[in-house]
mmCIF file with all atom_site columns, C-alpha atoms in Angstrom:
data_model
loop_
_atom_site.group_PDB
_atom_site.id
_atom_site.type_symbol
_atom_site.label_atom_id
_atom_site.label_alt_id
_atom_site.label_comp_id
_atom_site.label_asym_id
_atom_site.label_entity_id
_atom_site.label_seq_id
_atom_site.pdbx_PDB_ins_code
_atom_site.Cartn_x
_atom_site.Cartn_y
_atom_site.Cartn_z
_atom_site.occupancy
_atom_site.B_iso_or_equiv
_atom_site.pdbx_formal_charge
_atom_site.auth_seq_id
_atom_site.auth_comp_id
_atom_site.auth_asym_id
_atom_site.auth_atom_id
_atom_site.pdbx_PDB_model_num
ATOM 1   C CA . MET A 1 1   ? -14.850 19.164  4.728   1.00 89.00 ? 1   MET A CA 1
ATOM 2   C CA . GLU A 1 2   ? -11.257 18.186  3.810   1.00 92.00 ? 2   GLU A CA 1
ATOM 3   C CA . LYS A 1 3   ? -11.288 15.263  6.248   1.00 93.00 ? 3   LYS A CA 1
ATOM 4   C CA . GLN A 1 4   ? -14.610 14.015  4.910   1.00 93.00 ? 4   GLN A CA 1
ATOM 5   C CA . ILE A 1 5   ? -13.358 14.170  1.318   1.00 93.00 ? 5   ILE A CA 1
ATOM 6   C CA . LEU A 1 6   ? -10.156 12.353  2.270   1.00 93.00 ? 6   LEU A CA 1
ATOM 7   C CA . ASP A 1 7   ? -12.085 9.630   4.114   1.00 90.00 ? 7   ASP A CA 1
ATOM 8   C CA . ILE A 1 8   ? -14.349 9.037   1.123   1.00 90.00 ? 8   ILE A CA 1
ATOM 9   C CA . LEU A 1 9   ? -11.552 9.136   -1.481  1.00 91.00 ? 9   LEU A CA 1
ATOM 10  C CA . ARG A 1 10  ? -9.494  6.696   0.597   1.00 87.00 ? 10  ARG A CA 1
ATOM 11  C CA . THR A 1 11  ? -12.166 4.041   0.124   1.00 83.00 ? 11  THR A CA 1
ATOM 12  C CA . ASN A 1 12  ? -13.325 5.070   -3.369  1.00 86.00 ? 12  ASN A CA 1
ATOM 13  C CA . SER A 1 13  ? -10.937 7.210   -5.390  1.00 89.00 ? 13  SER A CA 1
ATOM 14  C CA . ARG A 1 14  ? -13.188 6.925   -8.456  1.00 90.00 ? 14  ARG A CA 1
ATOM 15  C CA . ILE A 1 15  ? -16.154 8.726   -6.919  1.00 92.00 ? 15  ILE A CA 1
ATOM 16  C CA . SER A 1 16  ? -17.166 11.782  -8.920  1.00 93.00 ? 16  SER A CA 1
ATOM 17  C CA . ALA A 1 17  ? -16.994 15.327  -7.592  1.00 94.00 ? 17  ALA A CA 1
ATOM 18  C CA . LYS A 1 18  ? -20.727 15.517  -8.276  1.00 94.00 ? 18  LYS A CA 1
ATOM 19  C CA . ASP A 1 19  ? -21.451 12.532  -6.013  1.00 94.00 ? 19  ASP A CA 1
ATOM 20  C CA . LEU A 1 20  ? -19.104 13.898  -3.346  1.00 93.00 ? 20  LEU A CA 1
ATOM 21  C CA . ALA A 1 21  ? -20.928 17.228  -3.445  1.00 94.00 ? 21  ALA A CA 1
ATOM 22  C CA . VAL A 1 22  ? -24.269 15.500  -2.904  1.00 93.00 ? 22  VAL A CA 1
ATOM 23  C CA . MET A 1 23  ? -22.875 13.427  -0.022  1.00 93.00 ? 23  MET A CA 1
ATOM 24  C CA . LEU A 1 24  ? -21.333 16.489  1.646   1.00 93.00 ? 24  LEU A CA 1
ATOM 25  C CA . ASN A 1 25  ? -24.196 18.874  0.885   1.00 94.00 ? 25  ASN A CA 1
ATOM 26  C CA . THR A 1 26  ? -21.976 21.330  -0.993  1.00 94.00 ? 26  THR A CA 1
ATOM 27  C CA . SER A 1 27  ? -21.279 22.367  -4.574  1.00 94.00 ? 27  SER A CA 1
ATOM 28  C CA . GLU A 1 28  ? -19.314 20.386  -7.136  1.00 93.00 ? 28  GLU A CA 1
ATOM 29  C CA . GLU A 1 29  ? -17.075 23.448  -7.614  1.00 94.00 ? 29  GLU A CA 1
ATOM 30  C CA . GLU A 1 30  ? -16.246 23.518  -3.891  1.00 94.00 ? 30  GLU A CA 1
ATOM 31  C CA . VAL A 1 31  ? -15.358 19.820  -3.953  1.00 94.00 ? 31  VAL A CA 1
ATOM 32  C CA . ASN A 1 32  ? -13.131 20.255  -7.024  1.00 93.00 ? 32  ASN A CA 1
ATOM 33  C CA . ALA A 1 33  ? -11.399 23.271  -5.452  1.00 96.00 ? 33  ALA A CA 1
ATOM 34  C CA . THR A 1 34  ? -10.781 21.380  -2.216  1.00 95.00 ? 34  THR A CA 1
ATOM 35  C CA . ILE A 1 35  ? -9.371  18.345  -4.028  1.00 94.00 ? 35  ILE A CA 1
ATOM 36  C CA . ARG A 1 36  ? -7.147  20.593  -6.166  1.00 94.00 ? 36  ARG A CA 1
ATOM 37  C CA . GLN A 1 37  ? -5.807  22.301  -2.997  1.00 95.00 ? 37  GLN A CA 1
ATOM 38  C CA . LEU A 1 38  ? -5.160  18.913  -1.363  1.00 94.00 ? 38  LEU A CA 1
ATOM 39  C CA . GLU A 1 39  ? -3.216  17.809  -4.448  1.00 94.00 ? 39  GLU A CA 1
ATOM 40  C CA . GLU A 1 40  ? -1.225  21.066  -4.621  1.00 94.00 ? 40  GLU A CA 1
ATOM 41  C CA . ARG A 1 41  ? -0.303  20.832  -0.915  1.00 96.00 ? 41  ARG A CA 1
ATOM 42  C CA . GLY A 1 42  ? 0.872   17.260  -1.403  1.00 94.00 ? 42  GLY A CA 1
ATOM 43  C CA . VAL A 1 43  ? -1.800  15.802  0.885   1.00 95.00 ? 43  VAL A CA 1
ATOM 44  C CA . ILE A 1 44  ? -3.190  13.724  -1.983  1.00 91.00 ? 44  ILE A CA 1
ATOM 45  C CA . LEU A 1 45  ? -0.172  12.129  -3.638  1.00 89.00 ? 45  LEU A CA 1
ATOM 46  C CA . GLY A 1 46  ? -1.932  9.885   -6.120  1.00 89.00 ? 46  GLY A CA 1
ATOM 47  C CA . TYR A 1 47  ? -4.890  7.618   -6.748  1.00 86.00 ? 47  TYR A CA 1
ATOM 48  C CA . ASP A 1 48  ? -4.442  3.892   -6.263  1.00 81.00 ? 48  ASP A CA 1
ATOM 49  C CA . THR A 1 49  ? -6.221  0.854   -7.634  1.00 82.00 ? 49  THR A CA 1
ATOM 50  C CA . LEU A 1 50  ? -6.469  -2.225  -5.416  1.00 80.00 ? 50  LEU A CA 1
ATOM 51  C CA . ILE A 1 51  ? -6.061  -5.392  -7.489  1.00 80.00 ? 51  ILE A CA 1
ATOM 52  C CA . ASP A 1 52  ? -6.769  -8.985  -6.479  1.00 80.00 ? 52  ASP A CA 1
ATOM 53  C CA . TRP A 1 53  ? -3.833  -10.526 -8.375  1.00 82.00 ? 53  TRP A CA 1
ATOM 54  C CA . GLU A 1 54  ? -5.077  -14.057 -7.662  1.00 81.00 ? 54  GLU A CA 1
ATOM 55  C CA . LYS A 1 55  ? -7.944  -13.429 -10.071 1.00 84.00 ? 55  LYS A CA 1
ATOM 56  C CA . THR A 1 56  ? -5.619  -12.527 -12.946 1.00 88.00 ? 56  THR A CA 1
ATOM 57  C CA . ASP A 1 57  ? -3.310  -14.518 -15.184 1.00 87.00 ? 57  ASP A CA 1
ATOM 58  C CA . TYR A 1 58  ? -0.294  -12.532 -13.966 1.00 90.00 ? 58  TYR A CA 1
ATOM 59  C CA . ASP A 1 59  ? 2.334   -13.891 -11.597 1.00 88.00 ? 59  ASP A CA 1
ATOM 60  C CA . LYS A 1 60  ? 2.703   -11.628 -8.564  1.00 93.00 ? 60  LYS A CA 1
ATOM 61  C CA . VAL A 1 61  ? 4.455   -12.371 -5.289  1.00 95.00 ? 61  VAL A CA 1
ATOM 62  C CA . ILE A 1 62  ? 4.459   -9.892  -2.426  1.00 96.00 ? 62  ILE A CA 1
ATOM 63  C CA . ALA A 1 63  ? 6.902   -10.029 0.469   1.00 98.00 ? 63  ALA A CA 1
ATOM 64  C CA . TYR A 1 64  ? 7.038   -8.023  3.685   1.00 98.00 ? 64  TYR A CA 1
ATOM 65  C CA . ILE A 1 65  ? 10.631  -7.568  4.749   1.00 98.00 ? 65  ILE A CA 1
ATOM 66  C CA . GLU A 1 66  ? 11.820  -6.492  8.175   1.00 98.00 ? 66  GLU A CA 1
ATOM 67  C CA . VAL A 1 67  ? 15.153  -4.712  7.858   1.00 98.00 ? 67  VAL A CA 1
ATOM 68  C CA . ARG A 1 68  ? 17.515  -3.818  10.706  1.00 98.00 ? 68  ARG A CA 1
ATOM 69  C CA . VAL A 1 69  ? 19.925  -1.042  9.771   1.00 96.00 ? 69  VAL A CA 1
ATOM 70  C CA . THR A 1 70  ? 22.632  1.120   11.297  1.00 94.00 ? 70  THR A CA 1
ATOM 71  C CA . PRO A 1 71  ? 21.522  4.750   11.097  1.00 90.00 ? 71  PRO A CA 1
ATOM 72  C CA . GLN A 1 72  ? 24.017  7.003   9.318   1.00 86.00 ? 72  GLN A CA 1
ATOM 73  C CA . ARG A 1 73  ? 25.610  9.880   11.203  1.00 88.00 ? 73  ARG A CA 1
ATOM 74  C CA . GLY A 1 74  ? 23.744  13.125  10.594  1.00 88.00 ? 74  GLY A CA 1
ATOM 75  C CA . GLN A 1 75  ? 21.164  11.476  8.340   1.00 86.00 ? 75  GLN A CA 1
ATOM 76  C CA . GLY A 1 76  ? 19.627  8.818   10.553  1.00 89.00 ? 76  GLY A CA 1
ATOM 77  C CA . PHE A 1 77  ? 17.605  6.244   8.646   1.00 95.00 ? 77  PHE A CA 1
ATOM 78  C CA . ASP A 1 78  ? 16.630  8.534   5.779   1.00 95.00 ? 78  ASP A CA 1
ATOM 79  C CA . LYS A 1 79  ? 19.637  7.924   3.538   1.00 94.00 ? 79  LYS A CA 1
ATOM 80  C CA . VAL A 1 80  ? 19.469  4.122   3.707   1.00 95.00 ? 80  VAL A CA 1
ATOM 81  C CA . ALA A 1 81  ? 15.665  4.216   3.292   1.00 96.00 ? 81  ALA A CA 1
ATOM 82  C CA . GLU A 1 82  ? 16.102  6.402   0.214   1.00 96.00 ? 82  GLU A CA 1
ATOM 83  C CA . ARG A 1 83  ? 18.580  3.957   -1.258  1.00 95.00 ? 83  ARG A CA 1
ATOM 84  C CA . ILE A 1 84  ? 16.164  1.070   -0.662  1.00 97.00 ? 84  ILE A CA 1
ATOM 85  C CA . TYR A 1 85  ? 12.980  2.716   -1.946  1.00 97.00 ? 85  TYR A CA 1
ATOM 86  C CA . GLN A 1 86  ? 14.670  3.678   -5.234  1.00 98.00 ? 86  GLN A CA 1
ATOM 87  C CA . TYR A 1 87  ? 14.518  0.043   -6.402  1.00 98.00 ? 87  TYR A CA 1
ATOM 88  C CA . PRO A 1 88  ? 11.519  -0.572  -8.693  1.00 97.00 ? 88  PRO A CA 1
ATOM 89  C CA . GLN A 1 89  ? 10.757  -3.844  -6.864  1.00 97.00 ? 89  GLN A CA 1
ATOM 90  C CA . VAL A 1 90  ? 10.070  -1.879  -3.655  1.00 98.00 ? 90  VAL A CA 1
ATOM 91  C CA . SER A 1 91  ? 6.438   -0.752  -3.479  1.00 96.00 ? 91  SER A CA 1
ATOM 92  C CA . ALA A 1 92  ? 6.597   0.601   0.093   1.00 97.00 ? 92  ALA A CA 1
ATOM 93  C CA . CYS A 1 93  ? 9.206   1.478   2.702   1.00 98.00 ? 93  CYS A CA 1
ATOM 94  C CA . SER A 1 94  ? 8.476   2.740   6.227   1.00 98.00 ? 94  SER A CA 1
ATOM 95  C CA . LEU A 1 95  ? 10.468  3.541   9.368   1.00 97.00 ? 95  LEU A CA 1
ATOM 96  C CA . MET A 1 96  ? 9.117   1.461   12.247  1.00 97.00 ? 96  MET A CA 1
ATOM 97  C CA . SER A 1 97  ? 9.311   1.289   16.008  1.00 96.00 ? 97  SER A CA 1
ATOM 98  C CA . GLY A 1 98  ? 10.120  -2.043  17.637  1.00 95.00 ? 98  GLY A CA 1
ATOM 99  C CA . SER A 1 99  ? 12.630  -4.777  16.934  1.00 95.00 ? 99  SER A CA 1
ATOM 100 C CA . TYR A 1 100 ? 13.440  -3.753  13.348  1.00 96.00 ? 100 TYR A CA 1
ATOM 101 C CA . ASP A 1 101 ? 13.924  -0.384  11.693  1.00 97.00 ? 101 ASP A CA 1
ATOM 102 C CA . LEU A 1 102 ? 12.484  -0.475  8.190   1.00 98.00 ? 102 LEU A CA 1
ATOM 103 C CA . PHE A 1 103 ? 9.448   -2.300  6.858   1.00 98.00 ? 103 PHE A CA 1
ATOM 104 C CA . VAL A 1 104 ? 9.845   -2.889  3.123   1.00 98.00 ? 104 VAL A CA 1
ATOM 105 C CA . VAL A 1 105 ? 7.243   -4.280  0.735   1.00 98.00 ? 105 VAL A CA 1
ATOM 106 C CA . VAL A 1 106 ? 8.751   -5.970  -2.323  1.00 98.00 ? 106 VAL A CA 1
ATOM 107 C CA . GLU A 1 107 ? 6.897   -7.291  -5.366  1.00 96.00 ? 107 GLU A CA 1
ATOM 108 C CA . GLY A 1 108 ? 8.152   -9.809  -7.910  1.00 96.00 ? 108 GLY A CA 1
ATOM 109 C CA . LYS A 1 109 ? 7.051   -12.528 -10.312 1.00 95.00 ? 109 LYS A CA 1
ATOM 110 C CA . SER A 1 110 ? 8.198   -15.392 -8.075  1.00 95.00 ? 110 SER A CA 1
ATOM 111 C CA . MET A 1 111 ? 9.527   -16.164 -4.603  1.00 96.00 ? 111 MET A CA 1
ATOM 112 C CA . LYS A 1 112 ? 12.901  -16.821 -6.173  1.00 97.00 ? 112 LYS A CA 1
ATOM 113 C CA . GLU A 1 113 ? 12.945  -13.377 -7.803  1.00 97.00 ? 113 GLU A CA 1
ATOM 114 C CA . VAL A 1 114 ? 12.147  -11.687 -4.484  1.00 97.00 ? 114 VAL A CA 1
ATOM 115 C CA . ALA A 1 115 ? 14.711  -13.828 -2.626  1.00 97.00 ? 115 ALA A CA 1
ATOM 116 C CA . LEU A 1 116 ? 17.380  -12.888 -5.188  1.00 97.00 ? 116 LEU A CA 1
ATOM 117 C CA . PHE A 1 117 ? 16.505  -9.211  -4.776  1.00 98.00 ? 117 PHE A CA 1
ATOM 118 C CA . VAL A 1 118 ? 16.954  -9.491  -1.006  1.00 97.00 ? 118 VAL A CA 1
ATOM 119 C CA . ALA A 1 119 ? 20.202  -11.473 -1.324  1.00 97.00 ? 119 ALA A CA 1
ATOM 120 C CA . GLU A 1 120 ? 21.778  -9.446  -4.132  1.00 97.00 ? 120 GLU A CA 1
ATOM 121 C CA . LYS A 1 121 ? 20.460  -5.902  -3.648  1.00 97.00 ? 121 LYS A CA 1
ATOM 122 C CA . LEU A 1 122 ? 19.059  -5.367  -0.167  1.00 97.00 ? 122 LEU A CA 1
ATOM 123 C CA . ALA A 1 123 ? 21.238  -7.407  2.203   1.00 96.00 ? 123 ALA A CA 1
ATOM 124 C CA . PRO A 1 124 ? 24.584  -6.210  0.757   1.00 96.00 ? 124 PRO A CA 1
ATOM 125 C CA . ILE A 1 125 ? 23.851  -2.534  1.539   1.00 95.00 ? 125 ILE A CA 1
ATOM 126 C CA . ASP A 1 126 ? 26.482  -1.397  4.062   1.00 91.00 ? 126 ASP A CA 1
ATOM 127 C CA . SER A 1 127 ? 23.999  -0.108  6.642   1.00 94.00 ? 127 SER A CA 1
ATOM 128 C CA . VAL A 1 128 ? 21.803  -3.237  6.522   1.00 96.00 ? 128 VAL A CA 1
ATOM 129 C CA . LEU A 1 129 ? 22.449  -5.485  9.530   1.00 97.00 ? 129 LEU A CA 1
ATOM 130 C CA . SER A 1 130 ? 19.790  -8.139  8.895   1.00 97.00 ? 130 SER A CA 1
ATOM 131 C CA . THR A 1 131 ? 16.614  -8.934  6.997   1.00 97.00 ? 131 THR A CA 1
ATOM 132 C CA . ALA A 1 132 ? 13.623  -11.182 7.664   1.00 97.00 ? 132 ALA A CA 1
ATOM 133 C CA . THR A 1 133 ? 11.426  -11.930 4.652   1.00 98.00 ? 133 THR A CA 1
ATOM 134 C CA . HIS A 1 134 ? 7.764   -12.899 4.976   1.00 97.00 ? 134 HIS A CA 1
ATOM 135 C CA . PHE A 1 135 ? 5.905   -13.932 1.818   1.00 97.00 ? 135 PHE A CA 1
ATOM 136 C CA . VAL A 1 136 ? 2.204   -13.109 1.529   1.00 95.00 ? 136 VAL A CA 1
ATOM 137 C CA . LEU A 1 137 ? 0.370   -16.381 0.969   1.00 93.00 ? 137 LEU A CA 1
ATOM 138 C CA . LYS A 1 138 ? -3.155  -14.992 0.846   1.00 91.00 ? 138 LYS A CA 1
ATOM 139 C CA . LYS A 1 139 ? -4.706  -11.566 1.325   1.00 90.00 ? 139 LYS A CA 1
ATOM 140 C CA . TYR A 1 140 ? -7.883  -11.332 3.350   1.00 92.00 ? 140 TYR A CA 1
ATOM 141 C CA . LYS A 1 141 ? -8.156  -7.551  3.626   1.00 90.00 ? 141 LYS A CA 1
ATOM 142 C CA . ASP A 1 142 ? -6.122  -4.673  2.201   1.00 88.00 ? 142 ASP A CA 1
ATOM 143 C CA . ASN A 1 143 ? -6.693  -0.934  2.423   1.00 82.00 ? 143 ASN A CA 1
ATOM 144 C CA . GLY A 1 144 ? -10.038 -1.580  4.122   1.00 81.00 ? 144 GLY A CA 1
ATOM 145 C CA . ILE A 1 145 ? -11.248 -3.829  1.306   1.00 83.00 ? 145 ILE A CA 1
ATOM 146 C CA . ILE A 1 146 ? -12.136 -7.469  2.052   1.00 87.00 ? 146 ILE A CA 1
ATOM 147 C CA . PHE A 1 147 ? -10.912 -9.958  -0.566  1.00 85.00 ? 147 PHE A CA 1
ATOM 148 C CA . ASN A 1 148 ? -12.874 -13.046 -1.608  1.00 79.00 ? 148 ASN A CA 1
ATOM 149 C CA . ARG A 1 149 ? -15.960 -12.061 0.313   1.00 69.00 ? 149 ARG A CA 1
ATOM 150 C CA . VAL A 1 150 ? -18.319 -15.020 0.270   1.00 62.00 ? 150 VAL A CA 1
ATOM 151 C CA . SER A 1 151 ? -21.872 -13.903 -0.308  1.00 58.00 ? 151 SER A CA 1
ATOM 152 C CA . LYS A 1 152 ? -24.493 -15.462 1.905   1.00 62.00 ? 152 LYS A CA 1
ATOM 153 C CA . ASP A 1 153 ? -27.175 -17.547 0.281   1.00 59.00 ? 153 ASP A CA 1
ATOM 154 C CA . GLU A 1 154 ? -30.309 -15.574 1.177   1.00 63.00 ? 154 GLU A CA 1
ATOM 155 C CA . ARG A 1 155 ? -32.700 -18.146 -0.282  1.00 62.00 ? 155 ARG A CA 1
ATOM 156 C CA . GLU A 1 156 ? -35.125 -19.854 2.050   1.00 69.00 ? 156 GLU A CA 1
ATOM 157 C CA . ALA A 1 157 ? -35.377 -23.613 2.154   1.00 66.00 ? 157 ALA A CA 1
ATOM 158 C CA . VAL A 1 158 ? -38.612 -25.060 0.854   1.00 70.00 ? 158 VAL A CA 1
ATOM 159 C CA . VAL A 1 159 ? -39.893 -28.232 2.476   1.00 72.00 ? 159 VAL A CA 1
ATOM 160 C CA . LEU A 1 160 ? -42.501 -30.250 0.562   1.00 67.00 ? 160 LEU A CA 1
#
């Protein structure tokens, strides 16, 4: 049942325990107990809201940054990743396989603000060898949710 709860919460974190219980054919108490255990074990770390920033009056720029680093002796990539993810501009930081080491998501009010963060904070870190910044121009899908879905016109044409 844990996996089913996690799958449902991943797509709709606002669903009620009552609705989950109906969907999973169990009691609301059992659902609440399972969610509480998942939170206590650190499986559920938080509940996120997906926002389409283009539909607001707020300025928001998102950049995906590929970072090549030199791993530190005895600590690997963890220490440099920890230093990077402490910045409030960093919304995500992951160790990757492939041609770069860390994948960093940075948010700012403008491209210039993000570029200054990379130039003044990220690139000067001793272990950082290089960065490649990619600005998000438009989101089509995020976290399984499609943005700007165009609804089909279901009306039938009438010919007179």
